[in-house]
Amino acid sequence: MTGPKVVLGVGAGIAAYKVCELLRRLTESGHSVKVVPTADALRFVGEPTWAALSGQPVQTGVWEDIADVPHVRIGQTADLVVVAPATANLLAKAAHGIADDLLTNTLLTARCPVVFAPAMHTEMWEHPATRANVALLRERGNIVVEPASGRLTGRDTGPGRLPDPAELFEVARRVLAGDPRDLVGRHVVVSAGGTREPIDPVRFIGNRSSGLQGYALARVAAARGAKVTLVAANTALPDPAGVSVVRVGSALEMREAVQSVAAAADVVVMAAAVADFRPSVFQGSKIKKTDKNETLPIELVKNPDILAELVTRRTPGQVIVGFAAETDDVLDHGRAKLARKGCDLLVVNQVGENLTFGAPDNAGVILAATGAEREIPRGSKDQLASAVWDEIAALLA
């Protein structure tokens, strides 16, 4: 393999088995991956598995192939080091420069970006010693991905779960692509997905939004160093690595969740497709079809305008971004909406059947309150997200 050289350090955690999927994604995308597990990590996943998936011999000790000086060369020649799972023990050693095995020696000699993906029980993750070690690593420029929240070993549940391997791969890919770290120290809120307005316990009024664009915005912001809160409505996507996810269903739930976190945020990006209307009455039981009800009128009432409310409540220096999905006269409607809402930026894109909603690609125009307009050609939703964050970063600066 002639692609970027990645060192995959594997810590001694039960989540090591998930890292096999991360390794597969790295190798299949053309990266040359050298796996460096700790000795205890091999108790969870054996050396033959790592060697077979990487196509390279696995080293664990500083005394192997000593003529090649592996404890120095592996780190020196790497383009990226990813440590997953990063146990509390590994984080402590890395933070304090302890080098008692091949992996920790590699971390000391690496001059490339280093990504740590912690995985441990909640009590260990929340311990003051671990939090201090994480803060120290981040202060030195390392990327420490926030763990996901969910089922842990045994019956325990809470923060400390290794993020989805596909999302960790996206972090690695974006770091190798050279994403700027211009959002470090910023807290951003992103909404995603489509709200559903219940008619009865079975039926609802909804839309085609998949949440892909909002998730891309959250993922790119996290890769650029931001603390990200994602308010997700009715999505079936894995949580982006390093992102705190709040799940909602209806527009009213979206409003409450966004407002609860927006006041402390530097940026709010409303990418969700929020229903403009909801049924005025919720039927507590399923509406039955009978011979008498050939038609079924449903009275709708207007939902709160979350974006406009955010603008009126904004804190000094806060950047607020809206999205406008239009089917025709896209720019005219977008410009009118920007003037009406009063946000800093409005991203306008055309939607329709098999267009934007649920699709892997997107195109749009970023309209600014200053009158500037930037057209983003069709490409991946990550590309559009990067363009949006470029404009936001310029406003923050």
Short mmCIF file of C-alpha atoms in Angstrom, two decimals:
data_model
loop_
_atom_site.label_atom_id
_atom_site.label_comp_id
_atom_site.label_asym_id
_atom_site.label_seq_id
_atom_site.Cartn_x
_atom_site.Cartn_y
_atom_site.Cartn_z
CA MET A 1 0.00 0.00 0.00
CA THR A 2 1.25 3.45 -0.92
CA GLY A 3 -1.40 5.55 0.84
CA PRO A 4 -0.97 7.57 4.03
CA LYS A 5 0.80 5.70 6.82
CA VAL A 6 -1.44 5.17 9.81
CA VAL A 7 -0.41 3.66 13.13
CA LEU A 8 -3.35 2.01 14.87
CA GLY A 9 -2.63 1.65 18.56
CA VAL A 10 -4.94 -0.78 20.32
CA GLY A 11 -5.51 -0.57 24.06
CA ALA A 12 -6.56 -3.35 26.40
CA GLY A 13 -10.31 -2.82 26.43
CA ILE A 14 -13.25 -5.01 25.50
CA ALA A 15 -14.05 -2.55 22.69
CA ALA A 16 -10.92 -3.76 20.86
CA TYR A 17 -13.09 -6.10 18.79
CA LYS A 18 -14.84 -3.06 17.25
CA VAL A 19 -11.50 -1.68 16.10
CA CYS A 20 -11.23 -4.53 13.60
CA GLU A 21 -13.94 -2.74 11.58
CA LEU A 22 -12.02 0.54 11.77
CA LEU A 23 -8.89 -1.25 10.53
CA ARG A 24 -10.82 -2.78 7.63
CA ARG A 25 -12.14 0.62 6.57
CA LEU A 26 -8.68 2.16 6.72
CA THR A 27 -7.03 -0.55 4.65
CA GLU A 28 -9.83 -0.77 2.09
CA SER A 29 -9.58 2.97 1.49
CA GLY A 30 -5.88 2.65 0.61
CA HIS A 31 -4.16 3.51 3.89
CA SER A 32 -1.07 1.61 4.98
CA VAL A 33 -1.85 0.60 8.56
CA LYS A 34 0.63 -0.61 11.15
CA VAL A 35 -1.16 -2.11 14.16
CA VAL A 36 0.60 -1.68 17.49
CA PRO A 37 -1.42 -3.34 20.26
CA THR A 38 -0.44 -3.40 23.89
CA ALA A 39 0.44 -6.81 25.26
CA ASP A 40 -2.83 -7.00 27.18
CA ALA A 41 -4.83 -5.90 24.14
CA LEU A 42 -3.93 -9.25 22.57
CA ARG A 43 -6.02 -10.92 25.28
CA PHE A 44 -9.09 -9.44 23.56
CA VAL A 45 -8.11 -9.74 19.87
CA GLY A 46 -5.18 -11.92 18.83
CA GLU A 47 -2.17 -11.04 16.72
CA PRO A 48 -3.25 -13.15 13.68
CA THR A 49 -6.43 -11.08 13.32
CA TRP A 50 -4.57 -7.77 13.27
CA ALA A 51 -1.94 -9.11 10.85
CA ALA A 52 -4.52 -10.55 8.47
CA LEU A 53 -6.63 -7.39 8.37
CA SER A 54 -3.69 -5.00 8.04
CA GLY A 55 -1.52 -7.12 5.74
CA GLN A 56 1.47 -6.22 7.89
CA PRO A 57 3.26 -7.97 10.75
CA VAL A 58 2.18 -6.91 14.23
CA GLN A 59 4.68 -5.66 16.81
CA THR A 60 4.10 -5.31 20.52
CA GLY A 61 7.56 -5.09 22.07
CA VAL A 62 10.51 -2.72 21.83
CA TRP A 63 12.91 -5.70 21.56
CA GLU A 64 11.47 -7.04 18.29
CA ASP A 65 13.42 -6.18 15.09
CA ILE A 66 15.70 -4.12 17.26
CA ALA A 67 18.01 -3.20 14.34
CA ASP A 68 15.17 -1.16 12.84
CA VAL A 69 14.72 0.77 16.09
CA PRO A 70 10.91 0.30 16.00
CA HIS A 71 10.24 2.32 19.15
CA VAL A 72 11.46 5.39 17.27
CA ARG A 73 10.87 4.65 13.56
CA ILE A 74 7.18 3.73 13.77
CA GLY A 75 6.21 7.09 15.22
CA GLN A 76 8.64 9.08 13.09
CA THR A 77 7.30 7.75 9.78
CA ALA A 78 3.56 7.93 10.57
CA ASP A 79 1.14 10.39 8.97
CA LEU A 80 -1.45 9.71 11.66
CA VAL A 81 -1.69 7.78 14.92
CA VAL A 82 -5.07 6.55 16.10
CA VAL A 83 -5.40 4.95 19.55
CA ALA A 84 -8.59 2.92 19.94
CA PRO A 85 -9.73 1.94 22.40
CA ALA A 86 -7.80 4.44 24.49
CA THR A 87 -8.10 3.13 28.03
CA ALA A 88 -7.78 5.30 31.14
CA ASN A 89 -4.34 3.75 31.65
CA LEU A 90 -3.19 4.66 28.13
CA LEU A 91 -4.50 8.21 28.42
CA ALA A 92 -2.61 8.64 31.70
CA LYS A 93 0.64 7.33 30.25
CA ALA A 94 0.34 9.48 27.14
CA ALA A 95 -0.43 12.61 29.15
CA HIS A 96 2.58 12.14 31.44
CA GLY A 97 5.09 10.86 28.90
CA ILE A 98 5.41 7.35 30.31
CA ALA A 99 6.91 5.04 27.68
CA ASP A 100 7.01 1.47 28.96
CA ASP A 101 5.98 -0.40 25.80
CA LEU A 102 6.08 -0.03 22.03
CA LEU A 103 2.82 1.92 21.74
CA THR A 104 3.65 4.53 24.37
CA ASN A 105 7.15 4.93 22.86
CA THR A 106 5.49 5.48 19.49
CA LEU A 107 3.29 8.21 20.97
CA LEU A 108 6.38 10.04 22.26
CA THR A 109 8.17 9.97 18.92
CA ALA A 110 5.20 10.78 16.68
CA ARG A 111 5.17 14.29 15.23
CA CYS A 112 1.99 13.74 13.24
CA PRO A 113 -1.61 14.25 14.43
CA VAL A 114 -2.67 11.83 17.17
CA VAL A 115 -6.31 10.83 17.71
CA PHE A 116 -7.40 9.14 20.94
CA ALA A 117 -10.75 7.32 21.01
CA PRO A 118 -11.43 6.62 24.71
CA ALA A 119 -13.53 3.67 25.84
CA MET A 120 -14.04 2.76 29.49
CA HIS A 121 -16.66 2.60 32.20
CA THR A 122 -18.45 5.83 33.04
CA GLU A 123 -16.87 6.15 36.47
CA MET A 124 -13.39 5.91 34.95
CA TRP A 125 -14.18 8.43 32.20
CA GLU A 126 -15.66 10.92 34.67
CA HIS A 127 -12.89 10.55 37.26
CA PRO A 128 -11.04 13.85 37.85
CA ALA A 129 -7.69 12.20 37.01
CA THR A 130 -8.95 11.07 33.59
CA ARG A 131 -10.55 14.43 32.87
CA ALA A 132 -7.30 16.19 33.76
CA ASN A 133 -5.30 13.85 31.51
CA VAL A 134 -7.70 14.46 28.63
CA ALA A 135 -7.48 18.22 29.11
CA LEU A 136 -3.67 18.02 29.10
CA LEU A 137 -3.59 15.95 25.92
CA ARG A 138 -5.93 18.37 24.16
CA GLU A 139 -3.87 21.34 25.35
CA ARG A 140 -0.88 19.80 23.57
CA GLY A 141 -2.80 19.56 20.30
CA ASN A 142 -3.94 15.95 20.44
CA ILE A 143 -7.47 15.06 19.36
CA VAL A 144 -9.40 13.24 22.08
CA VAL A 145 -12.78 12.13 20.78
CA GLU A 146 -15.61 12.22 23.29
CA PRO A 147 -16.87 8.67 23.90
CA ALA A 148 -20.43 7.74 23.01
CA SER A 149 -23.10 7.04 25.58
CA GLY A 150 -24.75 3.63 25.65
CA ARG A 151 -24.43 0.04 26.78
CA LEU A 152 -21.07 -0.80 28.34
CA THR A 153 -19.65 -4.05 29.68
CA GLY A 154 -22.18 -6.08 31.62
CA ARG A 155 -25.35 -4.25 32.55
CA ASP A 156 -23.81 -0.79 32.83
CA THR A 157 -24.96 2.06 30.61
CA GLY A 158 -23.58 5.57 30.28
CA PRO A 159 -20.85 7.66 28.62
CA GLY A 160 -17.71 5.68 27.89
CA ARG A 161 -18.69 3.62 24.88
CA LEU A 162 -16.35 3.53 21.86
CA PRO A 163 -17.88 5.56 19.00
CA ASP A 164 -19.07 3.73 15.91
CA PRO A 165 -16.07 2.53 13.82
CA ALA A 166 -17.49 4.17 10.69
CA GLU A 167 -17.56 7.51 12.50
CA LEU A 168 -14.02 7.04 13.83
CA PHE A 169 -12.92 6.38 10.26
CA GLU A 170 -14.46 9.70 9.23
CA VAL A 171 -12.49 11.46 11.98
CA ALA A 172 -9.26 9.87 10.74
CA ARG A 173 -10.07 10.73 7.14
CA ARG A 174 -10.77 14.35 7.93
CA VAL A 175 -7.62 14.73 10.04
CA LEU A 176 -5.54 13.31 7.19
CA ALA A 177 -7.31 15.69 4.79
CA GLY A 178 -5.95 18.58 6.86
CA ASP A 179 -9.18 20.03 8.25
CA PRO A 180 -8.41 23.30 10.07
CA ARG A 181 -8.76 23.32 13.86
CA ASP A 182 -10.46 26.70 13.83
CA LEU A 183 -13.37 25.74 16.11
CA VAL A 184 -11.32 24.66 19.13
CA GLY A 185 -12.90 26.03 22.28
CA ARG A 186 -16.22 26.73 20.57
CA HIS A 187 -19.55 25.16 21.51
CA VAL A 188 -21.88 24.63 18.57
CA VAL A 189 -25.45 23.34 18.36
CA VAL A 190 -26.69 21.63 15.20
CA SER A 191 -30.20 20.38 14.51
CA ALA A 192 -30.83 17.53 12.07
CA GLY A 193 -33.52 15.25 10.71
CA GLY A 194 -37.23 15.85 10.21
CA THR A 195 -39.83 16.43 12.90
CA ARG A 196 -43.00 14.35 13.07
CA GLU A 197 -46.29 15.85 14.21
CA PRO A 198 -48.56 13.16 15.69
CA ILE A 199 -52.15 12.76 14.53
CA ASP A 200 -52.91 9.76 16.72
CA PRO A 201 -50.74 7.12 18.44
CA VAL A 202 -50.02 5.52 15.03
CA ARG A 203 -49.98 8.28 12.41
CA PHE A 204 -48.04 11.49 11.98
CA ILE A 205 -47.33 14.32 9.54
CA GLY A 206 -43.67 14.29 8.53
CA ASN A 207 -41.18 14.96 5.77
CA ARG A 208 -38.43 13.19 3.82
CA SER A 209 -35.42 14.54 5.72
CA SER A 210 -32.90 11.81 6.64
CA GLY A 211 -30.63 13.94 8.82
CA LEU A 212 -27.58 13.27 6.64
CA GLN A 213 -26.75 16.97 6.12
CA GLY A 214 -27.14 17.86 9.78
CA TYR A 215 -24.99 14.91 10.81
CA ALA A 216 -22.33 15.99 8.30
CA LEU A 217 -22.35 19.48 9.82
CA ALA A 218 -21.93 18.01 13.31
CA ARG A 219 -19.18 15.63 12.19
CA VAL A 220 -17.16 18.34 10.43
CA ALA A 221 -17.51 20.74 13.37
CA ALA A 222 -16.21 18.08 15.75
CA ALA A 223 -13.27 17.37 13.44
CA ARG A 224 -12.47 21.08 13.46
CA GLY A 225 -12.27 21.07 17.25
CA ALA A 226 -15.71 22.19 18.40
CA LYS A 227 -17.75 20.84 21.28
CA VAL A 228 -20.88 19.75 19.42
CA THR A 229 -24.44 19.17 20.59
CA LEU A 230 -26.60 17.55 17.92
CA VAL A 231 -30.38 17.74 18.32
CA ALA A 232 -31.63 14.93 16.09
CA ALA A 233 -35.22 14.34 15.06
CA ASN A 234 -36.23 10.87 13.88
CA THR A 235 -32.95 9.72 12.35
CA ALA A 236 -31.55 6.21 12.00
CA LEU A 237 -27.89 7.25 11.75
CA PRO A 238 -25.04 6.31 14.11
CA ASP A 239 -23.94 9.08 16.46
CA PRO A 240 -21.07 11.10 14.98
CA ALA A 241 -17.86 10.47 16.91
CA GLY A 242 -17.25 13.02 19.63
CA VAL A 243 -20.73 14.54 19.39
CA SER A 244 -23.35 14.73 22.15
CA VAL A 245 -26.72 13.70 20.68
CA VAL A 246 -30.14 14.76 22.00
CA ARG A 247 -33.04 12.91 20.38
CA VAL A 248 -36.41 14.54 19.77
CA GLY A 249 -39.57 13.78 17.82
CA SER A 250 -41.85 16.78 17.22
CA ALA A 251 -41.28 20.46 16.48
CA LEU A 252 -42.21 21.40 20.04
CA GLU A 253 -39.66 18.92 21.40
CA MET A 254 -37.07 20.31 18.97
CA ARG A 255 -37.81 23.83 20.18
CA GLU A 256 -37.38 22.90 23.83
CA ALA A 257 -34.16 20.94 23.25
CA VAL A 258 -32.52 23.60 21.08
CA GLN A 259 -33.43 26.46 23.39
CA SER A 260 -32.07 24.60 26.42
CA VAL A 261 -28.56 24.45 24.90
CA ALA A 262 -28.50 27.45 22.57
CA ALA A 263 -27.87 30.11 25.21
CA ALA A 264 -24.41 28.70 26.00
CA ALA A 265 -23.47 28.10 22.35
CA ASP A 266 -21.22 30.16 20.10
CA VAL A 267 -23.02 28.89 17.00
CA VAL A 268 -26.47 27.44 16.30
CA VAL A 269 -27.09 25.78 12.94
CA MET A 270 -30.71 24.87 12.27
CA ALA A 271 -30.37 22.23 9.55
CA ALA A 272 -33.39 20.19 10.62
CA ALA A 273 -36.56 20.11 8.54
CA VAL A 274 -38.99 21.39 11.17
CA ALA A 275 -42.69 21.05 10.36
CA ASP A 276 -44.43 24.39 9.85
CA PHE A 277 -47.75 23.01 11.08
CA ARG A 278 -49.10 20.36 13.47
CA PRO A 279 -52.57 18.91 14.05
CA SER A 280 -54.55 21.11 16.43
CA VAL A 281 -55.88 18.05 18.25
CA PHE A 282 -54.08 14.81 19.07
CA GLN A 283 -56.42 11.83 19.01
CA GLY A 284 -55.62 9.61 22.00
CA SER A 285 -56.79 6.47 20.23
CA LYS A 286 -56.16 5.27 16.69
CA ILE A 287 -58.58 6.86 14.24
CA LYS A 288 -60.72 4.10 12.71
CA LYS A 289 -61.75 3.91 9.08
CA THR A 290 -65.49 3.43 8.74
CA ASP A 291 -67.97 3.48 5.90
CA LYS A 292 -69.11 6.91 7.04
CA ASN A 293 -65.80 8.81 7.00
CA GLU A 294 -64.97 9.08 3.29
CA THR A 295 -63.00 12.22 4.18
CA LEU A 296 -61.16 13.10 7.35
CA PRO A 297 -60.50 16.80 7.85
CA ILE A 298 -57.49 17.55 10.02
CA GLU A 299 -57.16 21.09 11.32
CA LEU A 300 -53.57 22.32 11.45
CA VAL A 301 -52.05 25.03 13.62
CA LYS A 302 -48.77 26.81 13.06
CA ASN A 303 -45.69 25.58 14.91
CA PRO A 304 -43.36 28.06 16.63
CA ASP A 305 -40.66 29.56 14.41
CA ILE A 306 -37.58 28.19 16.19
CA LEU A 307 -35.06 30.00 13.99
CA ALA A 308 -36.73 33.39 14.43
CA GLU A 309 -36.94 32.86 18.18
CA LEU A 310 -33.24 32.03 18.33
CA VAL A 311 -32.43 35.28 16.56
CA THR A 312 -34.47 37.35 19.03
CA ARG A 313 -32.81 35.60 21.99
CA ARG A 314 -29.26 35.51 20.64
CA THR A 315 -26.36 36.26 22.95
CA PRO A 316 -23.68 38.79 21.97
CA GLY A 317 -21.36 37.42 19.29
CA GLN A 318 -23.48 34.32 18.66
CA VAL A 319 -23.70 33.14 15.03
CA ILE A 320 -27.03 31.74 13.88
CA VAL A 321 -27.43 29.80 10.65
CA GLY A 322 -30.63 28.62 8.99
CA PHE A 323 -31.43 26.26 6.14
CA ALA A 324 -34.10 26.71 3.49
CA ALA A 325 -35.33 23.78 1.41
CA GLU A 326 -37.17 25.04 -1.66
CA THR A 327 -38.69 23.39 -4.73
CA ASP A 328 -38.86 26.44 -7.06
CA ASP A 329 -37.63 30.04 -7.25
CA VAL A 330 -34.99 28.84 -4.81
CA LEU A 331 -32.89 31.99 -4.50
CA ASP A 332 -35.84 34.39 -4.41
CA HIS A 333 -37.47 32.44 -1.59
CA GLY A 334 -34.12 32.10 0.17
CA ARG A 335 -33.35 35.82 0.08
CA ALA A 336 -36.82 36.63 1.38
CA LYS A 337 -36.46 34.10 4.19
CA LEU A 338 -33.05 35.48 5.20
CA ALA A 339 -34.49 38.99 5.47
CA ARG A 340 -37.50 37.71 7.40
CA LYS A 341 -35.59 35.53 9.87
CA GLY A 342 -32.66 37.86 10.55
CA CYS A 343 -30.02 35.12 10.89
CA ASP A 344 -26.37 35.58 9.88
CA LEU A 345 -26.29 32.91 7.16
CA LEU A 346 -28.96 30.97 5.30
CA VAL A 347 -28.10 27.86 3.29
CA VAL A 348 -30.57 27.44 0.43
CA ASN A 349 -30.92 24.21 -1.51
CA GLN A 350 -33.40 22.72 -3.91
CA VAL A 351 -35.34 19.70 -2.77
CA GLY A 352 -37.67 17.24 -4.43
CA GLU A 353 -38.12 13.55 -5.00
CA ASN A 354 -34.66 11.90 -4.99
CA LEU A 355 -33.07 15.33 -4.58
CA THR A 356 -31.24 16.37 -1.37
CA PHE A 357 -33.47 14.58 1.17
CA GLY A 358 -31.97 11.14 1.75
CA ALA A 359 -29.36 11.59 -1.00
CA PRO A 360 -25.61 11.34 -0.27
CA ASP A 361 -24.88 14.58 -2.14
CA ASN A 362 -26.09 18.15 -1.98
CA ALA A 363 -25.64 21.57 -3.54
CA GLY A 364 -26.65 24.99 -2.35
CA VAL A 365 -26.05 28.69 -2.02
CA ILE A 366 -24.89 30.28 1.23
CA LEU A 367 -26.60 33.63 1.65
CA ALA A 368 -25.12 36.10 4.14
CA ALA A 369 -26.85 38.94 5.97
CA THR A 370 -24.22 41.22 4.44
CA GLY A 371 -25.58 40.45 0.97
CA ALA A 372 -22.74 38.13 -0.02
CA GLU A 373 -23.65 34.88 -1.76
CA ARG A 374 -21.51 31.77 -2.24
CA GLU A 375 -22.58 28.95 -4.52
CA ILE A 376 -21.55 25.43 -3.46
CA PRO A 377 -21.51 22.97 -6.39
CA ARG A 378 -22.97 19.52 -6.02
CA GLY A 379 -20.77 17.23 -3.99
CA SER A 380 -20.82 15.21 -0.81
CA LYS A 381 -22.76 16.57 2.15
CA ASP A 382 -19.46 16.74 4.05
CA GLN A 383 -18.17 19.13 1.38
CA LEU A 384 -21.16 21.42 1.79
CA ALA A 385 -20.75 21.20 5.56
CA SER A 386 -17.10 22.24 5.28
CA ALA A 387 -18.07 25.25 3.17
CA VAL A 388 -20.68 26.29 5.73
CA TRP A 389 -18.18 26.04 8.59
CA ASP A 390 -15.64 28.05 6.57
CA GLU A 391 -18.16 30.91 6.44
CA ILE A 392 -19.04 30.52 10.12
CA ALA A 393 -15.38 30.47 11.17
CA ALA A 394 -14.80 33.69 9.27
CA LEU A 395 -17.69 35.34 11.15
CA LEU A 396 -16.39 34.08 14.50
CA ALA A 397 -12.93 35.42 13.72
#
